[in-house]
Tab-separated table of C-alpha atoms in Angstrom:
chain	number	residue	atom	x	y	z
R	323	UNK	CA	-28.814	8.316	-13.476
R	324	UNK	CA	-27.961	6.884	-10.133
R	325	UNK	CA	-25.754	4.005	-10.224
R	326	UNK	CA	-23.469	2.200	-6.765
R	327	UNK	CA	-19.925	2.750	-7.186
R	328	UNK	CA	-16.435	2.680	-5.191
R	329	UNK	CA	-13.768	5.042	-5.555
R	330	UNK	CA	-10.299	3.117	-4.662
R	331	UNK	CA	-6.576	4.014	-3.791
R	332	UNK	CA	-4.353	1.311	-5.397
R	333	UNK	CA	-0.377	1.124	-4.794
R	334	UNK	CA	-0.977	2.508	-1.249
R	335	UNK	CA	-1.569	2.291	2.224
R	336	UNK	CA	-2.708	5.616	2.381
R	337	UNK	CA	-6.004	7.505	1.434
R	338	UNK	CA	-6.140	10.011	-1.325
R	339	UNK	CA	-2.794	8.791	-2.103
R	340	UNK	CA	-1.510	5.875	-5.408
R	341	UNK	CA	-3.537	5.609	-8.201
R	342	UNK	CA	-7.323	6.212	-7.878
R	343	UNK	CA	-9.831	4.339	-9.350
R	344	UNK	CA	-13.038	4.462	-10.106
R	345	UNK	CA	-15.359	0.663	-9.861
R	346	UNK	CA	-19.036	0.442	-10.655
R	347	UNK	CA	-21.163	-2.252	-9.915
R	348	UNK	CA	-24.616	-1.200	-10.625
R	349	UNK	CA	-24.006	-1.906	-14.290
R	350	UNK	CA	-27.404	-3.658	-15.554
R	351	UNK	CA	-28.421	-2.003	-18.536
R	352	UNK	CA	-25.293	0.103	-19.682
R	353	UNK	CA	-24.079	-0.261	-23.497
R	354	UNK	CA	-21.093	0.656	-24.510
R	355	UNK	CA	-21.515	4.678	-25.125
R	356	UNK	CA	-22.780	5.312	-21.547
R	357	UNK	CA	-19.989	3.032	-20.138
R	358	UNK	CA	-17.751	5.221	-22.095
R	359	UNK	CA	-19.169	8.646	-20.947
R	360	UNK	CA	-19.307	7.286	-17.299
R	361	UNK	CA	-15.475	6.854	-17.731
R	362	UNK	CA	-14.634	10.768	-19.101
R	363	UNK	CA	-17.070	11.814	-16.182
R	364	UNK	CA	-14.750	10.319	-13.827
R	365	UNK	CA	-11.466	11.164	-15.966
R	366	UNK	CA	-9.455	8.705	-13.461
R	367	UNK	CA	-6.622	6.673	-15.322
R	368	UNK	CA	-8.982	4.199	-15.537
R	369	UNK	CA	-12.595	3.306	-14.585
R	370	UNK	CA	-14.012	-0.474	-14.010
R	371	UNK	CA	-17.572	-1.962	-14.622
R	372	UNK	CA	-18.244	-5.147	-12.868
R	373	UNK	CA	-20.590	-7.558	-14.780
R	374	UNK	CA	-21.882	-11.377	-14.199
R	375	UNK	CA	-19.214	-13.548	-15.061
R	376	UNK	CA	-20.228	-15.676	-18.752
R	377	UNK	CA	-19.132	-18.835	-17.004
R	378	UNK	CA	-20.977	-19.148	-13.355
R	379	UNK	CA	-18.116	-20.824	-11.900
R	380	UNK	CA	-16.267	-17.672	-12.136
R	381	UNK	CA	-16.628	-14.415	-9.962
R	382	UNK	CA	-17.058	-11.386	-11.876
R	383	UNK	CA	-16.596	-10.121	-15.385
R	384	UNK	CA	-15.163	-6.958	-16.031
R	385	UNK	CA	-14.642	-4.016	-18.548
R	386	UNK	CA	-11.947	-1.441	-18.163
R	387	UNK	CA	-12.023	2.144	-19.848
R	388	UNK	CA	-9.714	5.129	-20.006
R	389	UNK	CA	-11.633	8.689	-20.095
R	390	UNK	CA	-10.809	7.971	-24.456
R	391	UNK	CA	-11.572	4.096	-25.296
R	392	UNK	CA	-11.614	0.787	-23.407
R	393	UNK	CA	-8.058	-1.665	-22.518
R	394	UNK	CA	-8.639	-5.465	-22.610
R	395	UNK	CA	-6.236	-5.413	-19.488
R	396	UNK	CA	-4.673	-2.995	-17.056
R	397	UNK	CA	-3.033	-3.868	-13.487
R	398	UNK	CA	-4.041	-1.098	-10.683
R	399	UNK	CA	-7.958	-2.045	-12.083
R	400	UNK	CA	-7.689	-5.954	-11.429
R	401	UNK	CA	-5.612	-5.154	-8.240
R	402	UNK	CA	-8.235	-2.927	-6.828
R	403	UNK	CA	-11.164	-4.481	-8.260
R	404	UNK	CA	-10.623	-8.099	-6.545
R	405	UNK	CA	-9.846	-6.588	-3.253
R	406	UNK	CA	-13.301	-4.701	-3.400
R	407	UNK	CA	-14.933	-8.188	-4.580
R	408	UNK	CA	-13.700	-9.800	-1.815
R	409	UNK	CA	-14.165	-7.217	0.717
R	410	UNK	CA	-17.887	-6.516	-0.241
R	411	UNK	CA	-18.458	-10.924	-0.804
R	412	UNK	CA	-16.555	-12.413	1.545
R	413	UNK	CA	-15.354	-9.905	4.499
R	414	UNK	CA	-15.582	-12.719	7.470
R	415	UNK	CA	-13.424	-14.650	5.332
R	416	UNK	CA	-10.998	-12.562	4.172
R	417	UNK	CA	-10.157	-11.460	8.253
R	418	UNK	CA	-9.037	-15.441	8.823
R	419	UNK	CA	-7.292	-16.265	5.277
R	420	UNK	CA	-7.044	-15.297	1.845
R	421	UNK	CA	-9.703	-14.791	-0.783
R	422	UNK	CA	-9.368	-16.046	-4.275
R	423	UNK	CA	-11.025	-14.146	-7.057
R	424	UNK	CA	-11.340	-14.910	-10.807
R	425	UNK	CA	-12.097	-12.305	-12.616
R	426	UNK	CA	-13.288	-12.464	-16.951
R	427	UNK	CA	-11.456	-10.174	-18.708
R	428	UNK	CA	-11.082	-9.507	-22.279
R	429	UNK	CA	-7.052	-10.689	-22.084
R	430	UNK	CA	-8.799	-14.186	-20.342
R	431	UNK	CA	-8.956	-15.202	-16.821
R	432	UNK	CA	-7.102	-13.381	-14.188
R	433	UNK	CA	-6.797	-15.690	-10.939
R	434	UNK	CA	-6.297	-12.924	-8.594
R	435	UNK	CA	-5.449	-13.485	-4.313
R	436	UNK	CA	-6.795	-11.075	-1.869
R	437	UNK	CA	-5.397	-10.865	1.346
R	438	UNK	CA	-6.207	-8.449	4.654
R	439	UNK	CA	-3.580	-8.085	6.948
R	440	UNK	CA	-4.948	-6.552	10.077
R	441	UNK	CA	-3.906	-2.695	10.231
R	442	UNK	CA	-2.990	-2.533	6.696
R	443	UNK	CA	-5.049	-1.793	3.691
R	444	UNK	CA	-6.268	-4.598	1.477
R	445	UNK	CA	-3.511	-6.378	-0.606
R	446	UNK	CA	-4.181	-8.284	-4.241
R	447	UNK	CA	-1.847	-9.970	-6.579
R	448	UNK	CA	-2.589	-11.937	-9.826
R	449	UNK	CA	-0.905	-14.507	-12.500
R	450	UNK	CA	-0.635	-13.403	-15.752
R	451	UNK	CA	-3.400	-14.872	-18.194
R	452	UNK	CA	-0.545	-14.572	-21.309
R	453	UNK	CA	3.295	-14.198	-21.142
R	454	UNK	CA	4.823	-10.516	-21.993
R	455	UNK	CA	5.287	-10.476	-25.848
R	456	UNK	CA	8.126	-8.369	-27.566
R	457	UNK	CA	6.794	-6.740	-30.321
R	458	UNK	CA	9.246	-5.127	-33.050
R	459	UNK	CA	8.465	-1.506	-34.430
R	460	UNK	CA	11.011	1.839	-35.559
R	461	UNK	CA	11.934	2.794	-32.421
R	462	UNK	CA	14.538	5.930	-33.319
R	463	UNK	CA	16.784	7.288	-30.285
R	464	UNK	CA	16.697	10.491	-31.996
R	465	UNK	CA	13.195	10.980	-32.125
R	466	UNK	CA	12.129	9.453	-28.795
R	467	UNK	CA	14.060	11.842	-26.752
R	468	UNK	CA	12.677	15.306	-29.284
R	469	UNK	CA	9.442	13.804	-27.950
R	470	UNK	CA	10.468	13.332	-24.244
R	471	UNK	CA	12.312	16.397	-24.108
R	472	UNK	CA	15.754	15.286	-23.796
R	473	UNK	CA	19.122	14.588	-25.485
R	474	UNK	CA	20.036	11.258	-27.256
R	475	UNK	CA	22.729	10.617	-24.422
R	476	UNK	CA	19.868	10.510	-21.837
R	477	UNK	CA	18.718	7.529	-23.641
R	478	UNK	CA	20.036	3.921	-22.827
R	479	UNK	CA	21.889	2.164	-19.934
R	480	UNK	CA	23.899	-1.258	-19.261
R	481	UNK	CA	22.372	-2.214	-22.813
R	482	UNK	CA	18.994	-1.289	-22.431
R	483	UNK	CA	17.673	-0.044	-25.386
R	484	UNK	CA	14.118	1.309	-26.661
R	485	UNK	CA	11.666	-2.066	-26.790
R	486	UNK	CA	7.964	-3.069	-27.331
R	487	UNK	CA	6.388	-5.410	-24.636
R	488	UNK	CA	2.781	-6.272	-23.833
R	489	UNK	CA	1.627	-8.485	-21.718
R	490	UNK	CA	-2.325	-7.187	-22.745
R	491	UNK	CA	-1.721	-3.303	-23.534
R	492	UNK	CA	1.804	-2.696	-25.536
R	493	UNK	CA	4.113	-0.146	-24.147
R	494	UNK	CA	7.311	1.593	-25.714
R	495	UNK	CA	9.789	0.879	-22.728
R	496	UNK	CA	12.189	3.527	-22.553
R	497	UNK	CA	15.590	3.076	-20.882
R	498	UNK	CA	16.984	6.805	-19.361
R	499	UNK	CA	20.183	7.234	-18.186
R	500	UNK	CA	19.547	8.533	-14.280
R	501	UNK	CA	17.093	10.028	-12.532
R	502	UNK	CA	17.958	13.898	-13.445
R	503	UNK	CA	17.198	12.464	-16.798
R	504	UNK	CA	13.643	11.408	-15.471
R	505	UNK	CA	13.168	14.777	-13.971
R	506	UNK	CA	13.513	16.366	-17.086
R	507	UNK	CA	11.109	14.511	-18.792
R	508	UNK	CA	8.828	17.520	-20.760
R	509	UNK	CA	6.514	15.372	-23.392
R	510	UNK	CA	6.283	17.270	-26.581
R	511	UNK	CA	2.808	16.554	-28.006
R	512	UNK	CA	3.425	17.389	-31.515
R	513	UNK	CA	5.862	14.324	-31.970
R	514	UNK	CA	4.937	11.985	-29.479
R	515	UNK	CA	3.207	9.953	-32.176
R	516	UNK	CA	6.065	9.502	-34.118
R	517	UNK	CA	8.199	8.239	-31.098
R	518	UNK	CA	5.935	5.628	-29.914
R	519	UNK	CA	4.421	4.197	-32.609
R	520	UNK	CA	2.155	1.431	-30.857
R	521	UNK	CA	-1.658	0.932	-30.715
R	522	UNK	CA	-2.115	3.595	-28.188
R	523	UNK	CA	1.240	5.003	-27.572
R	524	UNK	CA	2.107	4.461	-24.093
R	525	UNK	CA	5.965	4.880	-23.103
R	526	UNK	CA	7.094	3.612	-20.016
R	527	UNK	CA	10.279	5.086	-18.867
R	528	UNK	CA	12.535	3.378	-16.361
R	529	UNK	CA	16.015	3.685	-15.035
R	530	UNK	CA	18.678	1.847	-13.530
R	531	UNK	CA	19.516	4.918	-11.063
R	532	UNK	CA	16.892	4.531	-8.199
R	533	UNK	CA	15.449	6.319	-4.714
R	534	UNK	CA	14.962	4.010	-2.437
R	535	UNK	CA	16.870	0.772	-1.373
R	536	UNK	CA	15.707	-2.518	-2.613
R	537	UNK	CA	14.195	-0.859	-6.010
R	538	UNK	CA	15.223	-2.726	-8.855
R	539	UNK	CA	14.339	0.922	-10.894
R	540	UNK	CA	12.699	4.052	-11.038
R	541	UNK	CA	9.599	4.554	-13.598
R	542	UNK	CA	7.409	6.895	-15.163
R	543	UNK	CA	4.373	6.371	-17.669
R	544	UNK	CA	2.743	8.388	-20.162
R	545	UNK	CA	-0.114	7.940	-22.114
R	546	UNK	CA	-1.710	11.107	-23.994
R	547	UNK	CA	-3.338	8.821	-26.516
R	548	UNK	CA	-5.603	6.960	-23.519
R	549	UNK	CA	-6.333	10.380	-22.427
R	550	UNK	CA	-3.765	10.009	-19.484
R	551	UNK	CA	-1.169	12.760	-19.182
R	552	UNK	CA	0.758	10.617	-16.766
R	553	UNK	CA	-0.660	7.810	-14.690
R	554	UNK	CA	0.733	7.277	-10.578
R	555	UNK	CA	1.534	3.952	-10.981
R	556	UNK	CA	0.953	0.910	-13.919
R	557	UNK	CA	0.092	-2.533	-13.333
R	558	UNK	CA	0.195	-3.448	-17.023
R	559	UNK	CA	3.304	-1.739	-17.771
R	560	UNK	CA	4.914	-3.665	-14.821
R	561	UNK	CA	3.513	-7.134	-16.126
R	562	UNK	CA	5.138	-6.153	-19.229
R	563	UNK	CA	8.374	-5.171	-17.888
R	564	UNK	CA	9.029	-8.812	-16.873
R	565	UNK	CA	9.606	-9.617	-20.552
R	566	UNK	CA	12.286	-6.350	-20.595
R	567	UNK	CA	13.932	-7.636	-17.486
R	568	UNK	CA	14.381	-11.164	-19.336
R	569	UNK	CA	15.781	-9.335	-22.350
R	570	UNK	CA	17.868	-6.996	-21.145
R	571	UNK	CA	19.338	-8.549	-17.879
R	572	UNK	CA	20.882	-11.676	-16.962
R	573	UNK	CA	18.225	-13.587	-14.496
R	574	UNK	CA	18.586	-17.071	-13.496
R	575	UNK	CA	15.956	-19.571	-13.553
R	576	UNK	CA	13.782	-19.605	-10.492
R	577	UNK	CA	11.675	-17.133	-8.701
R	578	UNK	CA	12.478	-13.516	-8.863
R	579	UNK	CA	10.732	-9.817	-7.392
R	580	UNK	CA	11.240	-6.631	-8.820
R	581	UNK	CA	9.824	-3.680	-7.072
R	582	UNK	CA	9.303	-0.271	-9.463
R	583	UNK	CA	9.267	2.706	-7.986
């Protein structure tokens, strides 16, 4: 089987660095299965397929799979897809102003912005087709942190407790105390299940405590039940986080950026 593809860095400026990712556009005649198997071959975080967009006005249609099953959204894969669309479509363009791209997605329409600023690698951002959601499920202390490999006291800061956003893909959002906390992060396998009791139980851990100046926090993501031991970097875990920031901390109406670490 030969089929075109790109291999990507997303979250960085520099190569073999971020969160890799896999896009294939030579896609005519794959179901489902070989999509799939395509995917473990890879065994990136996540692997794209770019398809003609249903509605002509639109750019591209995509599907998104983990080496185990397929996400109806996921952030590093729309970031790195659009800025390949527009690079490979548009390239005289995109070296005078930015490109827009709207991209199908099972989640809905993603209205993503391309830009190339000369010297630095590609940059995309997107809206949001659907709000975060909170969703509610048993979330005990006790049990998250026998799964994480810590003590109850590592759990929780300034009022942040254990919650359930999605904005696409749900995440347990875990609140640790500092960052030696996050260092000792050891996943225990056998109850991870238990602990994160969501469609595909995905924790996102995040503190307060931070490395660099101008974070807003520090954050780590696991995944074992997308086939992801831990993932570089998470676009849809930081979409969702918006809805955690709302909850948890005390932001004023207007425009606001948070950048995770």
């Amino acid at each position: 089987m030969r089929r075109a593809y790109h291999l990507l860095d997303v979250f960085t400026q520099t190569p073999l660095a971020g969160n890799p990712l896999a896009v294939v556009l030579d896609t005519e005649g794959l179901d489902d299965a070989q999509m799939q198997s395509i995917a473990r071959e890879f065994n990136l975080s996540e692997t794209v397929f770019v398809l003609e967009p249903r509605d002509s006005i639109n750019t591209a249609r995509i599907r998104i799979f983990t080496p185990t099953r397929e996400l109806p959204f996921a952030g590093h894969p729309t970031v790195g897809t659009a800025a390949l669309i527009a690079n490979l479509r548009a390239p005289d363009m995109l070296a005078h102003r930015d490109v827009s791209v709207v991209i199908e997605a099972p989640i809905g329409l993603i209205n993503c912005t391309v830009r190339h600023i000369k010297g630095q690698a590609l940059q995309a951002s997107f809206m949001l087709p659907e709000l975060p959601k909170r969703t509610y499920g048993t979330l005990n202390v006790e049990v998250i942190a026998s799964a994480l490999g810590l003590a109850p006291s590592d759990i929780g800061f300034d009022g942040h407790v254990p919650s359930i956003f999605s904005a696409g893909t749900p995440f347990v959002f875990v609140p640790l105390a500092n960052l030696s906390a996050m260092s000792r992060v050891k996943p225990n396998l056998a109850r991870w299940r238990s602990a994160f009791p969501t469609d595909r139980s995905a924790a996102y851990l995040y503190s307060g405590e931070v490395q660099l100046e101008g974070s807003a926090v520090h954050a780590r993501m696991f995944a074992p039940g997308l086939g992801i031991a831990e993932d570089p970097a998470t676009g849809s875990a930081v979409a969702a986080f918006a809805g955690v920031a709302l909850e948890f901390e005390k932001i004023q109406d207007g425009d606001h950026r948070l950048i995770i670490e």
